[in-house]
Structure formats: structure tokens, C-alpha cells
CSV table of C-alpha atoms in Angstrom, one decimal:
chain,number,residue,atom,x,y,z
A,936,MET,CA,0.0,0.0,0.0
A,937,PHE,CA,2.8,2.4,0.9
A,938,LYS,CA,4.6,1.6,-2.4
A,939,GLU,CA,1.4,2.4,-4.3
A,940,LYS,CA,1.0,5.7,-2.4
A,941,ASP,CA,4.6,6.6,-3.3
A,942,VAL,CA,5.5,7.6,0.3
A,943,ALA,CA,8.8,9.3,0.9
A,944,GLY,CA,9.9,6.9,3.7
A,945,ILE,CA,8.9,4.2,6.1
A,946,MET,CA,9.9,3.4,9.7
A,947,LEU,CA,9.4,-0.3,10.2
A,948,SER,CA,9.5,-2.6,13.2
A,949,SER,CA,8.9,-6.2,12.1
A,950,ILE,CA,9.0,-9.5,14.0
A,951,SER,CA,9.6,-11.3,10.7
A,952,ASN,CA,12.9,-13.1,10.2
A,953,GLN,CA,12.4,-13.1,6.4
A,954,ASP,CA,14.9,-10.7,4.8
A,955,GLU,CA,13.2,-11.0,1.4
A,956,TYR,CA,10.6,-8.4,2.6
A,957,PHE,CA,13.2,-5.9,3.5
A,958,ILE,CA,15.1,-6.4,0.3
A,959,GLU,CA,11.9,-5.9,-1.8
A,960,LEU,CA,11.2,-2.7,0.2
A,961,LEU,CA,14.7,-1.3,-0.3
A,962,ASP,CA,14.7,-2.2,-4.0
A,963,SER,CA,11.5,-0.2,-4.5
A,964,GLY,CA,13.4,3.0,-3.8
A,965,ILE,CA,11.5,4.0,-0.7
A,966,LYS,CA,13.7,5.2,2.1
A,967,ALA,CA,13.4,2.9,5.1
A,968,VAL,CA,14.7,2.6,8.6
A,969,MET,CA,14.3,-0.5,10.7
A,970,PHE,CA,13.9,-0.2,14.4
A,971,ASP,CA,13.3,-2.1,17.7
A,972,GLN,CA,14.2,-5.6,16.6
A,973,ASN,CA,17.9,-6.4,16.0
A,974,PHE,CA,18.7,-5.7,12.3
A,975,MET,CA,22.4,-5.0,12.9
A,976,ASN,CA,24.9,-6.4,10.5
A,977,VAL,CA,22.4,-6.9,7.7
A,978,GLY,CA,23.1,-3.6,5.8
A,979,TYR,CA,19.9,-1.8,6.5
A,980,ASP,CA,19.5,1.6,8.1
A,981,ALA,CA,18.6,0.4,11.6
A,982,VAL,CA,18.2,1.6,15.2
A,983,SER,CA,18.3,-1.5,17.3
A,984,PHE,CA,18.6,-2.5,21.0
A,985,ASP,CA,21.1,-4.8,22.6
A,986,PHE,CA,18.7,-7.4,23.8
A,987,TYR,CA,21.5,-9.8,24.5
A,988,LYS,CA,23.2,-7.5,26.9
A,989,GLY,CA,19.9,-6.7,28.5
A,990,GLY,CA,19.2,-10.4,29.0
A,991,ARG,CA,22.5,-11.0,30.6
A,992,MET,CA,22.0,-8.0,32.8
A,993,ALA,CA,18.7,-9.3,34.1
A,994,VAL,CA,20.1,-12.8,34.9
A,995,GLN,CA,23.3,-11.4,36.5
A,996,TYR,CA,21.3,-9.1,38.7
A,997,LEU,CA,19.3,-11.9,40.1
A,998,ILE,CA,22.4,-14.0,40.6
A,999,ASP,CA,24.1,-11.1,42.4
A,1000,ASN,CA,21.0,-11.1,44.7
A,1001,GLY,CA,21.6,-14.7,45.6
A,1002,HIS,CA,19.2,-16.4,43.2
A,1003,THR,CA,20.3,-19.6,41.4
A,1004,GLU,CA,16.9,-21.1,40.7
A,1005,ILE,CA,15.8,-18.7,37.9
A,1006,ALA,CA,13.0,-19.3,35.5
A,1007,LEU,CA,12.5,-17.6,32.1
A,1008,LEU,CA,8.9,-17.0,31.2
A,1009,ALA,CA,8.0,-15.9,27.6
A,1010,GLY,CA,5.2,-16.1,25.1
A,1011,VAL,CA,6.0,-17.5,21.7
A,1012,VAL,CA,9.7,-17.2,21.0
A,1013,ASP,CA,9.1,-16.2,17.4
A,1014,ARG,CA,11.2,-13.1,17.0
A,1015,LYS,CA,14.8,-12.2,17.2
A,1016,SER,CA,14.6,-10.2,20.4
A,1017,ARG,CA,13.1,-13.1,22.4
A,1018,GLN,CA,15.5,-15.6,20.9
A,1019,VAL,CA,18.4,-13.4,21.8
A,1020,ILE,CA,17.2,-12.9,25.4
A,1021,LYS,CA,16.7,-16.7,25.8
A,1022,GLN,CA,20.3,-17.2,24.6
A,1023,ALA,CA,21.6,-14.6,27.0
A,1024,TYR,CA,19.7,-16.4,29.9
A,1025,GLN,CA,21.3,-19.7,29.0
A,1026,ASP,CA,24.8,-18.2,28.5
A,1027,THR,CA,24.8,-16.2,31.8
A,1028,LEU,CA,23.7,-19.2,33.8
A,1029,ARG,CA,26.5,-21.3,32.3
A,1030,TYR,CA,29.0,-18.4,32.8
A,1031,ASN,CA,28.2,-18.5,36.5
A,1032,ARG,CA,28.4,-22.3,36.6
A,1033,ILE,CA,24.7,-22.6,37.4
A,1034,ARG,CA,23.0,-25.7,36.0
A,1035,LEU,CA,20.6,-24.9,33.2
A,1036,LYS,CA,17.2,-26.6,33.8
A,1037,GLN,CA,15.1,-26.8,30.7
A,1038,SER,CA,12.0,-27.1,32.9
A,1039,LEU,CA,12.6,-23.5,34.1
A,1040,ILE,CA,12.3,-22.2,30.5
A,1041,ILE,CA,8.5,-21.9,30.1
A,1042,THR,CA,7.1,-20.6,26.8
A,1043,LEU,CA,3.9,-20.8,24.8
A,1044,SER,CA,3.6,-22.7,21.5
A,1045,ASP,CA,0.9,-20.3,20.2
A,1046,PRO,CA,-0.1,-16.8,21.2
A,1047,LEU,CA,-3.3,-16.4,23.2
A,1048,ASN,CA,-6.3,-14.5,21.7
A,1049,LYS,CA,-4.6,-13.9,18.3
A,1050,ASP,CA,-7.4,-11.5,17.3
A,1051,ASN,CA,-7.0,-9.3,20.3
A,1052,LYS,CA,-5.4,-6.1,18.9
A,1053,SER,CA,-5.3,-4.2,22.2
A,1054,GLY,CA,-2.2,-5.8,23.6
A,1055,ASP,CA,-4.1,-7.2,26.6
A,1056,TYR,CA,-3.4,-10.7,25.3
A,1057,GLU,CA,0.2,-10.4,26.6
A,1058,TYR,CA,-1.1,-9.8,30.1
A,1059,GLU,CA,-3.2,-12.9,29.7
A,1060,GLU,CA,-0.2,-14.8,28.4
A,1061,GLY,CA,1.6,-13.8,31.6
A,1062,CYS,CA,-1.2,-15.3,33.7
A,1063,LYS,CA,-1.1,-18.5,31.7
A,1064,LEU,CA,2.7,-18.7,32.1
A,1065,ALA,CA,2.3,-18.3,35.8
A,1066,GLU,CA,-0.1,-21.2,35.9
A,1067,GLU,CA,2.4,-23.3,34.1
A,1068,LEU,CA,5.1,-22.2,36.5
A,1069,LEU,CA,2.9,-23.2,39.5
A,1070,LYS,CA,2.8,-26.8,38.1
A,1071,GLN,CA,6.5,-27.1,39.0
A,1072,GLU,CA,7.3,-29.5,41.9
A,1073,LYS,CA,9.4,-26.8,43.4
A,1074,LEU,CA,9.1,-23.1,42.6
A,1075,PRO,CA,12.2,-21.1,41.6
A,1076,THR,CA,13.2,-18.2,43.7
A,1077,ALA,CA,13.1,-15.8,40.8
A,1078,VAL,CA,11.5,-15.2,37.4
A,1079,ILE,CA,12.5,-13.3,34.3
A,1080,ALA,CA,9.6,-12.2,32.2
A,1081,ILE,CA,10.2,-11.5,28.5
A,1082,ASN,CA,8.4,-8.2,28.8
A,1083,ASP,CA,6.8,-6.0,31.4
A,1084,ILE,CA,3.2,-6.7,30.4
A,1085,MET,CA,3.7,-10.4,30.9
A,1086,ALA,CA,5.5,-9.7,34.2
A,1087,LEU,CA,2.4,-7.9,35.5
A,1088,GLY,CA,0.2,-10.9,34.5
A,1089,ILE,CA,2.7,-13.3,36.2
A,1090,ILE,CA,2.7,-11.2,39.4
A,1091,SER,CA,-1.1,-11.0,39.4
A,1092,ARG,CA,-1.7,-14.7,39.0
A,1093,LEU,CA,1.0,-15.6,41.6
A,1094,MET,CA,-0.5,-13.3,44.1
A,1095,ASP,CA,-4.0,-14.7,43.4
A,1096,GLN,CA,-2.5,-18.0,44.6
A,1097,GLY,CA,-1.1,-16.5,47.8
A,1098,ILE,CA,2.5,-16.3,46.5
A,1099,LYS,CA,4.0,-12.9,47.5
A,1100,VAL,CA,6.3,-10.9,45.3
A,1101,PRO,CA,9.2,-10.5,46.2
A,1102,GLN,CA,8.9,-12.2,49.6
A,1103,ASP,CA,8.3,-15.7,48.1
A,1104,ILE,CA,9.5,-15.2,44.5
A,1105,SER,CA,11.3,-12.3,42.8
A,1106,VAL,CA,10.2,-11.0,39.3
A,1107,ILE,CA,12.1,-8.9,36.8
A,1108,GLY,CA,10.7,-7.6,33.6
A,1109,PHE,CA,11.9,-6.2,30.3
A,1110,ASP,CA,11.0,-2.9,28.6
A,1111,ASN,CA,10.3,-0.4,31.5
A,1112,ILE,CA,6.9,0.7,30.3
A,1113,SER,CA,5.4,3.6,32.2
A,1114,VAL,CA,3.0,1.5,34.3
A,1115,SER,CA,5.9,-0.6,35.7
A,1116,GLY,CA,6.7,1.9,38.4
A,1117,MET,CA,3.0,2.4,39.3
A,1118,VAL,CA,2.0,-1.1,40.3
A,1119,THR,CA,2.6,-2.8,43.7
A,1120,PRO,CA,5.3,-4.0,44.0
A,1121,ALA,CA,6.9,-1.6,41.6
A,1122,LEU,CA,8.6,-3.7,38.9
A,1123,THR,CA,12.3,-4.1,38.6
A,1124,THR,CA,13.0,-4.2,34.9
A,1125,ILE,CA,15.5,-3.7,32.1
A,1126,ASN,CA,15.0,-0.3,30.4
A,1127,GLN,CA,14.7,-0.3,26.7
A,1128,PRO,CA,14.9,3.4,25.6
A,1129,SER,CA,11.9,3.4,23.2
A,1130,TYR,CA,11.5,7.2,23.1
A,1131,GLU,CA,15.2,7.6,22.1
A,1132,THR,CA,14.8,4.8,19.6
A,1133,GLY,CA,12.0,6.8,17.9
A,1134,VAL,CA,13.9,10.0,17.9
A,1135,ILE,CA,17.0,8.6,16.3
A,1136,ALA,CA,15.2,6.5,13.8
A,1137,THR,CA,13.1,9.5,12.7
A,1138,GLN,CA,16.2,11.7,12.4
A,1139,MET,CA,17.9,9.1,10.3
A,1140,LEU,CA,15.0,8.7,8.0
A,1141,LEU,CA,14.5,12.4,7.5
A,1142,LYS,CA,18.2,12.8,6.6
A,1143,ARG,CA,17.8,9.9,4.0
A,1144,ILE,CA,14.7,11.5,2.5
A,1145,ASN,CA,16.5,14.9,2.2
A,1146,GLY,CA,19.7,13.5,0.8
A,1147,LEU,CA,21.8,14.4,3.8
A,1148,GLU,CA,24.7,12.4,5.2
A,1149,VAL,CA,24.0,9.9,7.9
A,1150,GLU,CA,26.8,9.6,10.4
A,1151,SER,CA,26.1,6.0,11.2
A,1152,ASN,CA,23.3,3.9,9.7
A,1153,GLN,CA,23.6,1.2,12.4
A,1154,VAL,CA,22.8,2.4,15.9
A,1155,LEU,CA,22.7,0.0,18.8
A,1156,LEU,CA,21.2,1.4,22.0
A,1157,GLN,CA,22.2,0.0,25.4
A,1158,PRO,CA,20.1,-1.3,28.3
A,1159,THR,CA,20.0,0.0,31.8
A,1160,LEU,CA,18.7,-1.7,34.9
A,1161,ILE,CA,15.8,0.0,36.8
A,1162,GLU,CA,15.8,-1.3,40.4
A,1163,ARG,CA,12.5,-1.1,42.1
A,1164,LYS,CA,10.7,-3.4,44.6
A,1165,SER,CA,10.0,-6.8,42.9
A,1166,VAL,CA,13.4,-8.4,43.5
A,1167,ARG,CA,14.5,-9.6,46.9
A,1168,ASN,CA,18.1,-10.1,47.9
A,1169,ILE,CA,18.3,-13.6,49.4
A,1170,THR,CA,22.1,-13.7,49.8
A,1171,MET,CA,21.9,-13.6,53.6
A,1172,LYS,CA,19.2,-16.2,53.6
A,1173,ARG,CA,21.5,-18.6,51.7
A,1174,ARG,CA,24.3,-18.2,54.2
């Protein structure tokens, strides 16, 4: 549709792993900037986020707080960002000589409520993932949620079952959406600078449209840890 309308430029965030779509877009002559998902090292104008570093940061933070039984809860692992976070989770546990338990990697094979366009389905997925977690013979001491919306669903369902966060189980999210600091307990999370992503991607696209030089067409933004109240330090307890 955009090609037919002869638009000047497109900013695109896609969960597709099929490069053919991007090649077709660029061959059409439309200026395009990819953002959000990791499109580094593929030749496109891109503003991406270091999901791997963010994943390692989340796991290491929990380990530094005394946790060794750490679960990863995610929806369908169908996009690069989720695949990379999962890899970072596995690598960080191995680096710290903590045994990787496949039973603590809990994902969904299909998204819930595919037709729900509001985004609420990810909250529902978090609730479903918490239910799967509760089937474990022994609960982990900490959970990494693949994003904040799922983390909120996880916390809600755990607390419905009388499991307190962070007293009984710690939870860390990923994104740092605005509501994360407004809930109880306030969610500890990995900050993904979405506003900065939008600014840089827009500036890059406008320069391309106007024929101006782009200093770097591959920008990789870095994560930061936002410490709040949903993670408990159990180091003293372990001693």
C-alpha cells in the first residue's frame, strides 16, 4: 500500500525473520529505517537495541542477589529479540556455573487470543505462564519475564494463589513501560529506551529523504537496569 501511495519513507518494526521483505522494500526505492528488533549487520538503516546485553544484565542481577533457581517465562519465542534474550539467559547461567534446567524455560507454542489487537493478550499470556510455573514441583526463587506486560500478568496470578512478590518469588521484567513503576510491587526491569529509539530512527529517515549524510546507519542502544521493589536479595538467607 505504501509503495502504491509513493510515500517518501517508512519506519518499520517487524518481527519477521524473512529478509526478502526488506530487500523488496529497499529495491522499491523507498527510504526505510528498521527499528526495535535487531537488524544489525544486515546492511539496513537500523536503530536496534542490545537485547543480549539486557538479558545478561537481568540474569546477572538476580544471581548477584543470591538467586540460582531462575525461570525464564516468555510467550511464543518467534522473534529475534526473544530468541536473543533466551540465549543470554542460558549463557549467563553457564558463565556463573549454574546448572541450566530446561524445565525452568517456560514458553507458549501459540499466542493467546490472536485476534485481540489491544495488547491485553500479553497480560493474559503472563497469567497463563504463571499457571504453568505453578505446576513445578518446586518453585524457583526468581522469574525473568520476557516483557513488562507479561511480568504484570505473572505477578497478578502468583499473588492470586497467595504467593507474594518479592517475599516468596522475585520477578524482573523487560522494557520499562510507564506502568511498571505504578504497580505494587513496583517492577524491577531492564530499560529499553523506546523514546530515544523513535527520535534517532526519525532523524535518520529524514536525513535519508532529504539526501543528507547519515553519520552512522547502524545504531545499537544500550540497556540499563531499573531497580524497584519486585526483586528480593536472598544472599543472607542462603548463608
